[in-house]
Amino acid sequence: MKKFFEDLKKDVKFKTAGPGKKLTEDTRYVELEAEAASLAEKEKPAPAEGSQVKDPSSLSVSGVYFTCPLTGATLTKSERDVHIKEAIFMRFEEDAVEASVMMIHTFNKDRDKVKTAVDIISKYVDNICKNPSEEKYRKIKLSNKVFQEKVRCVEGSREFLEALGFISTMFPVETQEEEEEFFVLPEQSPDDLELMKERRDRLQRGEPVRAQLDRQPQALRPSPNAQRFELPPEFYNLSAEELKKEQQQRSDLVEKNSMLRTKVMREKDEARERRKYNYTLIRIRLPDGNLLQGTFYAWDRLTVLYSFLRESLVDGWQPFELIAPGGQKLQESGELALAECNLVPAVLLSFAWDVAVQADIAAAGGKSPALLKPELLENIRTLS
């Protein structure tokens, strides 16, 4: 992370941040470094009273990681937002329109406010294209109430207007001593107007840039420790104190299950239990004894798990079954989330090929090749 900021400080030039304010490279570097440090500190788990910090080498996975879709960098949760923000700023030198569209859709969490701002900016463009010679449509008063409340408050809107060609200009205003700031667009040619429409469409189609969960696919050799899991704190949606109490709560749950309770009571307790987890670590025992391990969101659908496995198998096209502890068969077409199937925070599943298809392959003289793809087997490791 430190190297990323050092490289960024050397290479990146930043855009105008607001009226009369330009961020220098050093200022932007310091601000984002401070933001990253603050996020990392907030997300650092506090050890529960009386507990010992787990040895990292004993963990089933070292943590939860994400991949930036813009740079391909692997990031921790505390690094991802700052990294994506910097990656978007770096796009300004290549394509200011694309970068500003990313800013609007990524930096602002209130989707309703984003939609309102996009609609108003689109209206500006529509009016200009319909009345290209009318100066009033090419002039935006920044103190205008609608602009102030609906557009200016959305981060990235100013940058997008500048990318369209609007220029910040100070004009005298009647009944006022001081000049006011306006955005003014020079008169546009027919080709320029078509380009504005295309850029408006890009704004309307924009989507937030989000880091993708790195599933960390890992092949493991056969092991008697396959059902043993040691998870890092990121897997739990709990505070340190709540983590400390979890073991006692599980004991209480066992006692509750031995009592006569209604179905509604049981479902309520199970739902509360599932909400404790952000992620889940899943291992799948294959017919050759090897294991495949991956990290998932607790609310990923079963279809995501099946897709992950198919992409990891040499013959992923063949039908197969996944069987949960207790013999429950997991349906590939099911809409249930992993948490709803009680596959959190970690679980060992069993894999079985479709018997009829395997019989046909054997009758045709087919051989059973390695199950997992070579790139996974090249990095196979042994569970500690």
mmCIF file of C-alpha atoms in Angstrom:
data_model
loop_
_atom_site.group_PDB
_atom_site.id
_atom_site.type_symbol
_atom_site.label_atom_id
_atom_site.label_comp_id
_atom_site.label_asym_id
_atom_site.label_seq_id
_atom_site.Cartn_x
_atom_site.Cartn_y
_atom_site.Cartn_z
ATOM 1 C CA MET A 1 0.000 0.000 0.000
ATOM 2 C CA LYS A 2 2.864 2.362 0.865
ATOM 3 C CA LYS A 3 4.547 1.701 -2.478
ATOM 4 C CA PHE A 4 1.250 2.392 -4.271
ATOM 5 C CA PHE A 5 1.028 5.864 -2.708
ATOM 6 C CA GLU A 6 4.727 6.588 -3.383
ATOM 7 C CA ASP A 7 4.296 5.707 -7.066
ATOM 8 C CA LEU A 8 1.065 7.697 -7.210
ATOM 9 C CA LYS A 9 2.706 10.764 -5.731
ATOM 10 C CA LYS A 10 5.327 10.692 -8.476
ATOM 11 C CA ASP A 11 3.069 9.987 -11.438
ATOM 12 C CA VAL A 12 -0.444 11.403 -10.964
ATOM 13 C CA LYS A 13 -1.715 14.929 -11.636
ATOM 14 C CA PHE A 14 -5.115 15.768 -10.277
ATOM 15 C CA LYS A 15 -8.073 17.701 -11.568
ATOM 16 C CA THR A 16 -9.835 20.785 -10.197
ATOM 17 C CA ALA A 17 -11.718 19.919 -7.010
ATOM 18 C CA GLY A 18 -14.051 22.886 -6.725
ATOM 19 C CA PRO A 19 -14.481 26.589 -7.345
ATOM 20 C CA GLY A 20 -11.177 28.370 -6.909
ATOM 21 C CA LYS A 21 -9.516 25.269 -5.433
ATOM 22 C CA LYS A 22 -6.957 23.018 -7.062
ATOM 23 C CA LEU A 23 -5.535 20.023 -5.237
ATOM 24 C CA THR A 24 -1.768 19.706 -5.573
ATOM 25 C CA GLU A 25 -0.212 16.273 -5.896
ATOM 26 C CA ASP A 26 1.203 16.482 -2.374
ATOM 27 C CA THR A 27 -2.138 17.590 -0.922
ATOM 28 C CA ARG A 28 -4.048 14.752 -2.604
ATOM 29 C CA TYR A 29 -1.358 12.254 -1.544
ATOM 30 C CA VAL A 30 -1.489 13.332 2.083
ATOM 31 C CA GLU A 31 -5.313 13.312 2.157
ATOM 32 C CA LEU A 32 -5.637 9.832 0.700
ATOM 33 C CA GLU A 33 -2.796 8.403 2.781
ATOM 34 C CA ALA A 34 -4.562 9.739 5.880
ATOM 35 C CA GLU A 35 -7.863 8.277 4.672
ATOM 36 C CA ALA A 36 -6.274 4.864 4.144
ATOM 37 C CA ALA A 37 -4.648 4.951 7.576
ATOM 38 C CA SER A 38 -7.941 5.966 9.193
ATOM 39 C CA LEU A 39 -9.867 3.154 7.498
ATOM 40 C CA ALA A 40 -7.238 0.592 8.418
ATOM 41 C CA GLU A 41 -7.315 1.711 12.056
ATOM 42 C CA LYS A 42 -11.125 1.552 12.212
ATOM 43 C CA GLU A 43 -11.224 -1.949 10.764
ATOM 44 C CA LYS A 44 -8.403 -3.320 12.907
ATOM 45 C CA PRO A 45 -10.138 -5.897 15.158
ATOM 46 C CA ALA A 46 -9.716 -5.331 18.868
ATOM 47 C CA PRO A 47 -8.822 -8.539 20.730
ATOM 48 C CA ALA A 48 -11.521 -9.766 23.078
ATOM 49 C CA GLU A 49 -10.701 -9.557 26.760
ATOM 50 C CA GLY A 50 -8.800 -12.616 27.893
ATOM 51 C CA SER A 51 -8.305 -13.894 24.367
ATOM 52 C CA GLN A 52 -5.059 -14.468 22.491
ATOM 53 C CA VAL A 53 -4.312 -13.225 18.999
ATOM 54 C CA LYS A 54 -4.311 -16.151 16.574
ATOM 55 C CA ASP A 55 -1.041 -17.118 14.921
ATOM 56 C CA PRO A 56 -1.440 -16.100 11.243
ATOM 57 C CA SER A 57 0.201 -19.347 10.152
ATOM 58 C CA SER A 58 -2.604 -21.329 11.817
ATOM 59 C CA LEU A 59 -5.377 -19.567 9.894
ATOM 60 C CA SER A 60 -7.214 -21.360 7.093
ATOM 61 C CA VAL A 61 -6.897 -18.157 5.025
ATOM 62 C CA SER A 62 -4.824 -15.088 5.839
ATOM 63 C CA GLY A 63 -7.775 -12.736 5.334
ATOM 64 C CA VAL A 64 -10.455 -11.496 2.944
ATOM 65 C CA TYR A 65 -9.176 -9.864 -0.230
ATOM 66 C CA PHE A 66 -10.618 -7.973 -3.178
ATOM 67 C CA THR A 67 -9.571 -7.249 -6.760
ATOM 68 C CA CYS A 68 -9.746 -3.757 -8.245
ATOM 69 C CA PRO A 69 -11.502 -3.989 -11.654
ATOM 70 C CA LEU A 70 -9.506 -0.995 -12.935
ATOM 71 C CA THR A 71 -5.965 -1.998 -11.964
ATOM 72 C CA GLY A 72 -6.187 -5.696 -11.118
ATOM 73 C CA ALA A 73 -4.548 -5.036 -7.735
ATOM 74 C CA THR A 74 -5.317 -7.348 -4.810
ATOM 75 C CA LEU A 75 -6.521 -5.349 -1.814
ATOM 76 C CA THR A 76 -7.623 -5.723 1.774
ATOM 77 C CA LYS A 77 -10.997 -4.332 2.789
ATOM 78 C CA SER A 78 -9.351 -1.261 4.356
ATOM 79 C CA GLU A 79 -7.397 -0.548 1.164
ATOM 80 C CA ARG A 80 -10.044 -1.067 -1.506
ATOM 81 C CA ASP A 81 -12.046 2.213 -1.370
ATOM 82 C CA VAL A 82 -8.985 4.471 -1.318
ATOM 83 C CA HIS A 83 -7.317 2.454 -4.095
ATOM 84 C CA ILE A 84 -10.403 2.612 -6.334
ATOM 85 C CA LYS A 85 -10.690 6.345 -5.723
ATOM 86 C CA GLU A 86 -7.079 6.857 -6.790
ATOM 87 C CA ALA A 87 -7.502 4.557 -9.805
ATOM 88 C CA ILE A 88 -10.446 6.693 -10.941
ATOM 89 C CA PHE A 89 -8.457 9.932 -10.533
ATOM 90 C CA MET A 90 -5.681 8.402 -12.617
ATOM 91 C CA ARG A 91 -8.183 7.950 -15.479
ATOM 92 C CA PHE A 92 -8.597 11.707 -15.906
ATOM 93 C CA GLU A 93 -5.480 12.018 -18.038
ATOM 94 C CA GLU A 94 -6.797 9.345 -20.414
ATOM 95 C CA ASP A 95 -10.537 10.101 -20.480
ATOM 96 C CA ALA A 96 -11.998 12.870 -18.314
ATOM 97 C CA VAL A 97 -15.562 11.922 -19.250
ATOM 98 C CA GLU A 98 -15.138 8.297 -18.194
ATOM 99 C CA ALA A 99 -13.373 9.308 -14.965
ATOM 100 C CA SER A 100 -16.037 11.852 -14.002
ATOM 101 C CA VAL A 101 -18.838 9.369 -14.753
ATOM 102 C CA MET A 102 -17.066 6.885 -12.466
ATOM 103 C CA MET A 103 -16.784 9.557 -9.778
ATOM 104 C CA ILE A 104 -20.499 10.339 -9.868
ATOM 105 C CA HIS A 105 -21.611 6.717 -9.691
ATOM 106 C CA THR A 106 -18.942 5.482 -7.247
ATOM 107 C CA PHE A 107 -18.202 8.266 -4.769
ATOM 108 C CA ASN A 108 -21.823 9.023 -3.887
ATOM 109 C CA LYS A 109 -23.639 6.383 -1.847
ATOM 110 C CA ASP A 110 -27.140 7.876 -2.128
ATOM 111 C CA ARG A 111 -28.393 6.397 -5.407
ATOM 112 C CA ASP A 112 -31.496 8.620 -5.444
ATOM 113 C CA LYS A 113 -29.338 11.758 -5.309
ATOM 114 C CA VAL A 114 -27.150 10.394 -8.087
ATOM 115 C CA LYS A 115 -30.175 9.723 -10.290
ATOM 116 C CA THR A 116 -31.536 13.223 -9.670
ATOM 117 C CA ALA A 117 -28.206 14.847 -10.564
ATOM 118 C CA VAL A 118 -27.843 12.690 -13.685
ATOM 119 C CA ASP A 119 -31.367 13.617 -14.791
ATOM 120 C CA ILE A 120 -30.713 17.353 -14.333
ATOM 121 C CA ILE A 121 -27.372 17.252 -16.166
ATOM 122 C CA SER A 122 -29.043 15.270 -18.953
ATOM 123 C CA LYS A 123 -31.689 17.984 -19.156
ATOM 124 C CA TYR A 124 -28.950 20.615 -19.525
ATOM 125 C CA VAL A 125 -27.535 18.659 -22.482
ATOM 126 C CA ASP A 126 -30.974 18.120 -24.054
ATOM 127 C CA ASN A 127 -31.793 21.846 -23.879
ATOM 128 C CA ILE A 128 -28.452 22.787 -25.425
ATOM 129 C CA CYS A 129 -28.864 20.282 -28.269
ATOM 130 C CA LYS A 130 -32.405 21.510 -28.998
ATOM 131 C CA ASN A 131 -31.458 25.201 -28.769
ATOM 132 C CA PRO A 132 -27.750 25.371 -29.709
ATOM 133 C CA SER A 133 -27.770 29.112 -30.439
ATOM 134 C CA GLU A 134 -29.549 30.102 -27.201
ATOM 135 C CA GLU A 135 -26.906 31.354 -24.789
ATOM 136 C CA LYS A 136 -29.151 30.980 -21.732
ATOM 137 C CA TYR A 137 -29.093 27.174 -22.094
ATOM 138 C CA ARG A 138 -25.302 27.182 -22.215
ATOM 139 C CA LYS A 139 -24.963 29.156 -19.006
ATOM 140 C CA ILE A 140 -25.411 27.681 -15.501
ATOM 141 C CA LYS A 141 -25.496 29.945 -12.444
ATOM 142 C CA LEU A 142 -23.739 28.007 -9.703
ATOM 143 C CA SER A 143 -25.690 29.748 -6.938
ATOM 144 C CA ASN A 144 -28.962 28.588 -8.499
ATOM 145 C CA LYS A 145 -30.955 26.735 -5.842
ATOM 146 C CA VAL A 146 -31.626 23.635 -7.962
ATOM 147 C CA PHE A 147 -27.963 23.394 -8.977
ATOM 148 C CA GLN A 148 -26.775 23.881 -5.401
ATOM 149 C CA GLU A 149 -29.147 21.339 -3.854
ATOM 150 C CA LYS A 150 -29.363 18.724 -6.609
ATOM 151 C CA VAL A 151 -26.150 18.817 -8.653
ATOM 152 C CA ARG A 152 -23.252 20.521 -6.892
ATOM 153 C CA CYS A 153 -23.620 18.301 -3.820
ATOM 154 C CA VAL A 154 -22.952 15.201 -5.962
ATOM 155 C CA GLU A 155 -19.220 14.541 -6.141
ATOM 156 C CA GLY A 156 -17.996 14.359 -9.725
ATOM 157 C CA SER A 157 -20.751 16.515 -11.229
ATOM 158 C CA ARG A 158 -18.472 19.532 -11.610
ATOM 159 C CA GLU A 159 -15.790 17.392 -13.244
ATOM 160 C CA PHE A 160 -18.320 15.977 -15.710
ATOM 161 C CA LEU A 161 -19.555 19.429 -16.732
ATOM 162 C CA GLU A 162 -15.950 20.512 -17.243
ATOM 163 C CA ALA A 163 -15.370 17.410 -19.369
ATOM 164 C CA LEU A 164 -18.348 18.452 -21.507
ATOM 165 C CA GLY A 165 -16.581 21.754 -22.151
ATOM 166 C CA PHE A 166 -18.149 24.072 -19.557
ATOM 167 C CA ILE A 167 -15.775 26.784 -18.347
ATOM 168 C CA SER A 168 -15.919 28.481 -14.944
ATOM 169 C CA THR A 169 -16.434 32.203 -15.535
ATOM 170 C CA MET A 170 -17.127 35.116 -13.193
ATOM 171 C CA PHE A 171 -19.882 37.539 -14.255
ATOM 172 C CA PRO A 172 -21.259 40.713 -12.683
ATOM 173 C CA VAL A 173 -24.824 40.399 -11.403
ATOM 174 C CA GLU A 174 -27.306 43.223 -11.165
ATOM 175 C CA THR A 175 -28.039 44.469 -7.629
ATOM 176 C CA GLN A 176 -24.843 42.739 -6.379
ATOM 177 C CA GLU A 177 -21.441 44.224 -5.764
ATOM 178 C CA GLU A 178 -19.547 40.950 -6.162
ATOM 179 C CA GLU A 179 -19.346 38.858 -9.294
ATOM 180 C CA GLU A 180 -20.814 35.353 -9.352
ATOM 181 C CA GLU A 181 -19.489 32.149 -10.783
ATOM 182 C CA PHE A 182 -21.169 30.615 -13.814
ATOM 183 C CA PHE A 183 -20.454 27.566 -15.926
ATOM 184 C CA VAL A 184 -20.458 28.637 -19.565
ATOM 185 C CA LEU A 185 -20.325 26.368 -22.602
ATOM 186 C CA PRO A 186 -19.002 27.883 -25.851
ATOM 187 C CA GLU A 187 -21.310 27.553 -28.853
ATOM 188 C CA GLN A 188 -21.070 24.023 -30.221
ATOM 189 C CA SER A 189 -20.810 22.708 -33.774
ATOM 190 C CA PRO A 190 -23.222 19.988 -34.969
ATOM 191 C CA ASP A 191 -20.494 17.377 -34.449
ATOM 192 C CA ASP A 192 -19.834 18.684 -30.948
ATOM 193 C CA LEU A 193 -23.533 18.406 -30.141
ATOM 194 C CA GLU A 194 -23.578 14.761 -31.228
ATOM 195 C CA LEU A 195 -20.555 14.135 -29.022
ATOM 196 C CA MET A 196 -22.373 15.758 -26.083
ATOM 197 C CA LYS A 197 -25.304 13.403 -26.569
ATOM 198 C CA GLU A 198 -22.949 10.411 -26.574
ATOM 199 C CA ARG A 199 -21.345 11.637 -23.342
ATOM 200 C CA ARG A 200 -24.784 12.175 -21.792
ATOM 201 C CA ASP A 201 -25.605 8.551 -22.651
ATOM 202 C CA ARG A 202 -22.382 7.389 -20.984
ATOM 203 C CA LEU A 203 -23.397 9.273 -17.851
ATOM 204 C CA GLN A 204 -26.830 7.654 -17.849
ATOM 205 C CA ARG A 205 -25.359 4.160 -18.329
ATOM 206 C CA GLY A 206 -22.746 4.616 -15.611
ATOM 207 C CA GLU A 207 -22.386 2.088 -12.809
ATOM 208 C CA PRO A 208 -20.450 2.164 -9.524
ATOM 209 C CA VAL A 209 -16.912 0.782 -9.658
ATOM 210 C CA ARG A 210 -16.784 -1.936 -7.021
ATOM 211 C CA ALA A 211 -13.914 -4.181 -5.968
ATOM 212 C CA GLN A 212 -14.641 -7.853 -6.630
ATOM 213 C CA LEU A 213 -14.260 -10.448 -3.903
ATOM 214 C CA ASP A 214 -11.113 -12.509 -4.506
ATOM 215 C CA ARG A 215 -12.251 -16.086 -3.924
ATOM 216 C CA GLN A 216 -8.646 -17.216 -3.414
ATOM 217 C CA PRO A 217 -9.189 -20.645 -5.020
ATOM 218 C CA GLN A 218 -6.816 -23.137 -3.427
ATOM 219 C CA ALA A 219 -6.255 -26.838 -4.087
ATOM 220 C CA LEU A 220 -5.463 -28.857 -0.963
ATOM 221 C CA ARG A 221 -4.143 -32.388 -0.569
ATOM 222 C CA PRO A 222 -6.213 -35.029 1.248
ATOM 223 C CA SER A 223 -6.122 -34.310 4.974
ATOM 224 C CA PRO A 224 -7.739 -35.473 8.216
ATOM 225 C CA ASN A 225 -7.932 -31.751 9.102
ATOM 226 C CA ALA A 226 -10.316 -30.964 6.252
ATOM 227 C CA GLN A 227 -13.113 -30.055 8.680
ATOM 228 C CA ARG A 228 -10.895 -27.898 10.867
ATOM 229 C CA PHE A 229 -11.232 -24.162 10.246
ATOM 230 C CA GLU A 230 -9.446 -21.201 11.825
ATOM 231 C CA LEU A 231 -10.899 -18.002 10.415
ATOM 232 C CA PRO A 232 -9.608 -14.411 10.605
ATOM 233 C CA PRO A 233 -11.845 -11.738 12.190
ATOM 234 C CA GLU A 234 -12.949 -10.348 8.791
ATOM 235 C CA PHE A 235 -15.294 -13.307 8.371
ATOM 236 C CA TYR A 236 -17.448 -12.205 11.288
ATOM 237 C CA ASN A 237 -19.943 -9.370 11.388
ATOM 238 C CA LEU A 238 -19.312 -9.070 15.107
ATOM 239 C CA SER A 239 -17.462 -6.832 17.516
ATOM 240 C CA ALA A 240 -14.627 -8.223 19.607
ATOM 241 C CA GLU A 241 -16.919 -8.553 22.619
ATOM 242 C CA GLU A 242 -19.572 -10.317 20.552
ATOM 243 C CA LEU A 243 -16.946 -12.718 19.225
ATOM 244 C CA LYS A 244 -16.047 -13.561 22.814
ATOM 245 C CA LYS A 245 -19.675 -14.382 23.587
ATOM 246 C CA GLU A 246 -20.274 -16.472 20.470
ATOM 247 C CA GLN A 247 -19.094 -19.749 21.949
ATOM 248 C CA GLN A 248 -21.444 -19.370 24.896
ATOM 249 C CA GLN A 249 -24.293 -18.472 22.554
ATOM 250 C CA ARG A 250 -23.681 -21.621 20.539
ATOM 251 C CA SER A 251 -23.899 -23.693 23.734
ATOM 252 C CA ASP A 252 -27.143 -21.954 24.593
ATOM 253 C CA LEU A 253 -28.465 -22.688 21.099
ATOM 254 C CA VAL A 254 -27.807 -26.410 21.540
ATOM 255 C CA GLU A 255 -29.751 -26.302 24.793
ATOM 256 C CA LYS A 256 -32.599 -24.400 23.137
ATOM 257 C CA ASN A 257 -32.805 -26.954 20.353
ATOM 258 C CA SER A 258 -33.417 -29.656 22.929
ATOM 259 C CA MET A 259 -36.474 -27.767 24.168
ATOM 260 C CA LEU A 260 -39.895 -27.734 22.577
ATOM 261 C CA ARG A 261 -40.082 -24.621 20.380
ATOM 262 C CA THR A 262 -42.301 -23.510 17.538
ATOM 263 C CA LYS A 263 -41.061 -23.423 13.944
ATOM 264 C CA VAL A 264 -41.234 -19.615 13.972
ATOM 265 C CA MET A 265 -39.020 -19.461 17.073
ATOM 266 C CA ARG A 266 -36.450 -21.796 15.499
ATOM 267 C CA GLU A 267 -36.379 -19.861 12.219
ATOM 268 C CA LYS A 268 -35.951 -16.576 14.059
ATOM 269 C CA ASP A 269 -32.956 -17.908 16.016
ATOM 270 C CA GLU A 270 -31.416 -19.382 12.861
ATOM 271 C CA ALA A 271 -31.801 -16.087 10.970
ATOM 272 C CA ARG A 272 -30.156 -14.193 13.829
ATOM 273 C CA GLU A 273 -27.297 -16.682 13.796
ATOM 274 C CA ARG A 274 -26.731 -16.294 10.043
ATOM 275 C CA ARG A 275 -26.512 -12.495 10.238
ATOM 276 C CA LYS A 276 -23.310 -12.826 12.267
ATOM 277 C CA TYR A 277 -21.249 -13.590 9.166
ATOM 278 C CA ASN A 278 -20.024 -11.487 6.253
ATOM 279 C CA TYR A 279 -18.175 -14.238 4.412
ATOM 280 C CA THR A 280 -17.880 -17.995 4.374
ATOM 281 C CA LEU A 281 -14.976 -20.336 3.625
ATOM 282 C CA ILE A 282 -16.056 -23.422 1.684
ATOM 283 C CA ARG A 283 -14.056 -26.591 1.096
ATOM 284 C CA ILE A 284 -15.205 -29.255 -1.331
ATOM 285 C CA ARG A 285 -13.899 -32.818 -1.025
ATOM 286 C CA LEU A 286 -13.431 -34.314 -4.485
ATOM 287 C CA PRO A 287 -13.594 -38.027 -5.430
ATOM 288 C CA ASP A 288 -9.764 -38.263 -5.571
ATOM 289 C CA GLY A 289 -9.531 -36.984 -1.990
ATOM 290 C CA ASN A 290 -8.168 -33.565 -2.919
ATOM 291 C CA LEU A 291 -9.975 -30.471 -1.681
ATOM 292 C CA LEU A 292 -10.930 -27.212 -3.373
ATOM 293 C CA GLN A 293 -11.257 -24.151 -1.139
ATOM 294 C CA GLY A 294 -12.769 -20.729 -1.873
ATOM 295 C CA THR A 295 -14.068 -17.610 -0.111
ATOM 296 C CA PHE A 296 -17.631 -16.381 -0.706
ATOM 297 C CA TYR A 297 -20.000 -13.723 0.518
ATOM 298 C CA ALA A 298 -22.381 -15.234 3.056
ATOM 299 C CA TRP A 299 -25.259 -14.085 0.832
ATOM 300 C CA ASP A 300 -23.915 -15.432 -2.457
ATOM 301 C CA ARG A 301 -26.413 -17.752 -4.134
ATOM 302 C CA LEU A 302 -25.811 -21.464 -4.619
ATOM 303 C CA THR A 303 -25.452 -20.778 -8.341
ATOM 304 C CA VAL A 304 -22.282 -18.760 -7.561
ATOM 305 C CA LEU A 305 -20.792 -21.731 -5.716
ATOM 306 C CA TYR A 306 -21.592 -24.103 -8.578
ATOM 307 C CA SER A 307 -20.104 -21.694 -11.144
ATOM 308 C CA PHE A 308 -16.915 -21.414 -9.093
ATOM 309 C CA LEU A 309 -16.578 -25.187 -9.006
ATOM 310 C CA ARG A 310 -17.333 -25.678 -12.704
ATOM 311 C CA GLU A 311 -14.673 -23.101 -13.605
ATOM 312 C CA SER A 312 -12.150 -25.029 -11.496
ATOM 313 C CA LEU A 313 -12.806 -28.501 -12.944
ATOM 314 C CA VAL A 314 -11.262 -29.971 -16.091
ATOM 315 C CA ASP A 315 -14.658 -31.415 -17.013
ATOM 316 C CA GLY A 316 -16.896 -28.774 -15.471
ATOM 317 C CA TRP A 317 -19.575 -29.448 -18.087
ATOM 318 C CA GLN A 318 -20.442 -32.815 -16.530
ATOM 319 C CA PRO A 319 -23.360 -33.012 -14.059
ATOM 320 C CA PHE A 320 -22.473 -33.411 -10.391
ATOM 321 C CA GLU A 321 -23.915 -32.982 -6.923
ATOM 322 C CA LEU A 322 -22.774 -31.128 -3.833
ATOM 323 C CA ILE A 323 -23.741 -32.625 -0.502
ATOM 324 C CA ALA A 324 -23.757 -30.661 2.750
ATOM 325 C CA PRO A 325 -23.146 -32.099 6.209
ATOM 326 C CA GLY A 326 -26.086 -34.276 7.190
ATOM 327 C CA GLY A 327 -26.632 -35.485 3.634
ATOM 328 C CA GLN A 328 -28.486 -32.407 2.338
ATOM 329 C CA LYS A 329 -28.184 -32.142 -1.465
ATOM 330 C CA LEU A 330 -27.634 -28.587 -2.651
ATOM 331 C CA GLN A 331 -29.608 -27.682 -5.759
ATOM 332 C CA GLU A 332 -27.623 -25.868 -8.448
ATOM 333 C CA SER A 333 -30.725 -24.055 -9.643
ATOM 334 C CA GLY A 334 -31.717 -23.013 -6.144
ATOM 335 C CA GLU A 335 -32.139 -19.339 -5.279
ATOM 336 C CA LEU A 336 -31.144 -19.817 -1.656
ATOM 337 C CA ALA A 337 -28.112 -17.969 -0.304
ATOM 338 C CA LEU A 338 -25.209 -19.840 1.295
ATOM 339 C CA ALA A 339 -26.154 -18.421 4.695
ATOM 340 C CA GLU A 340 -29.733 -19.626 4.253
ATOM 341 C CA CYS A 341 -28.375 -23.137 3.684
ATOM 342 C CA ASN A 342 -26.362 -22.872 6.927
ATOM 343 C CA LEU A 343 -23.065 -22.960 5.010
ATOM 344 C CA VAL A 344 -21.510 -20.237 7.197
ATOM 345 C CA PRO A 345 -18.962 -19.292 8.435
ATOM 346 C CA ALA A 346 -17.129 -22.378 7.085
ATOM 347 C CA VAL A 347 -18.147 -25.789 5.823
ATOM 348 C CA LEU A 348 -16.838 -28.961 4.185
ATOM 349 C CA LEU A 349 -18.980 -30.215 1.287
ATOM 350 C CA SER A 350 -18.817 -33.535 -0.561
ATOM 351 C CA PHE A 351 -18.674 -33.779 -4.350
ATOM 352 C CA ALA A 352 -20.228 -36.584 -6.395
ATOM 353 C CA TRP A 353 -20.383 -37.052 -10.158
ATOM 354 C CA ASP A 354 -23.678 -38.072 -11.724
ATOM 355 C CA VAL A 355 -23.567 -41.894 -11.542
ATOM 356 C CA ALA A 356 -25.370 -42.523 -14.851
ATOM 357 C CA VAL A 357 -23.107 -40.195 -16.834
ATOM 358 C CA GLN A 358 -19.981 -41.702 -15.293
ATOM 359 C CA ALA A 359 -21.232 -45.191 -16.196
ATOM 360 C CA ASP A 360 -21.686 -44.113 -19.828
ATOM 361 C CA ILE A 361 -18.171 -42.635 -19.907
ATOM 362 C CA ALA A 362 -16.697 -45.832 -18.438
ATOM 363 C CA ALA A 363 -18.621 -48.002 -20.928
ATOM 364 C CA ALA A 364 -17.186 -45.928 -23.755
ATOM 365 C CA GLY A 365 -13.675 -46.561 -22.477
ATOM 366 C CA GLY A 366 -13.225 -43.076 -21.116
ATOM 367 C CA LYS A 367 -10.524 -42.440 -18.548
ATOM 368 C CA SER A 368 -10.775 -40.308 -15.452
ATOM 369 C CA PRO A 369 -8.311 -37.415 -15.852
ATOM 370 C CA ALA A 370 -7.230 -35.091 -13.047
ATOM 371 C CA LEU A 371 -10.308 -33.363 -11.673
ATOM 372 C CA LEU A 372 -8.895 -29.898 -11.056
ATOM 373 C CA LYS A 373 -7.340 -27.684 -13.691
ATOM 374 C CA PRO A 374 -3.513 -27.752 -13.939
ATOM 375 C CA GLU A 375 -3.084 -24.163 -12.712
ATOM 376 C CA LEU A 376 -4.744 -25.129 -9.418
ATOM 377 C CA LEU A 377 -2.777 -28.362 -9.013
ATOM 378 C CA GLU A 378 0.495 -26.521 -9.634
ATOM 379 C CA ASN A 379 -0.062 -24.625 -6.375
ATOM 380 C CA ILE A 380 -1.604 -27.421 -4.314
ATOM 381 C CA ARG A 381 -0.649 -27.323 -0.652
ATOM 382 C CA THR A 382 -1.076 -29.346 2.504
ATOM 383 C CA LEU A 383 -3.311 -28.295 5.378
ATOM 384 C CA SER A 384 -1.368 -27.625 8.560
#
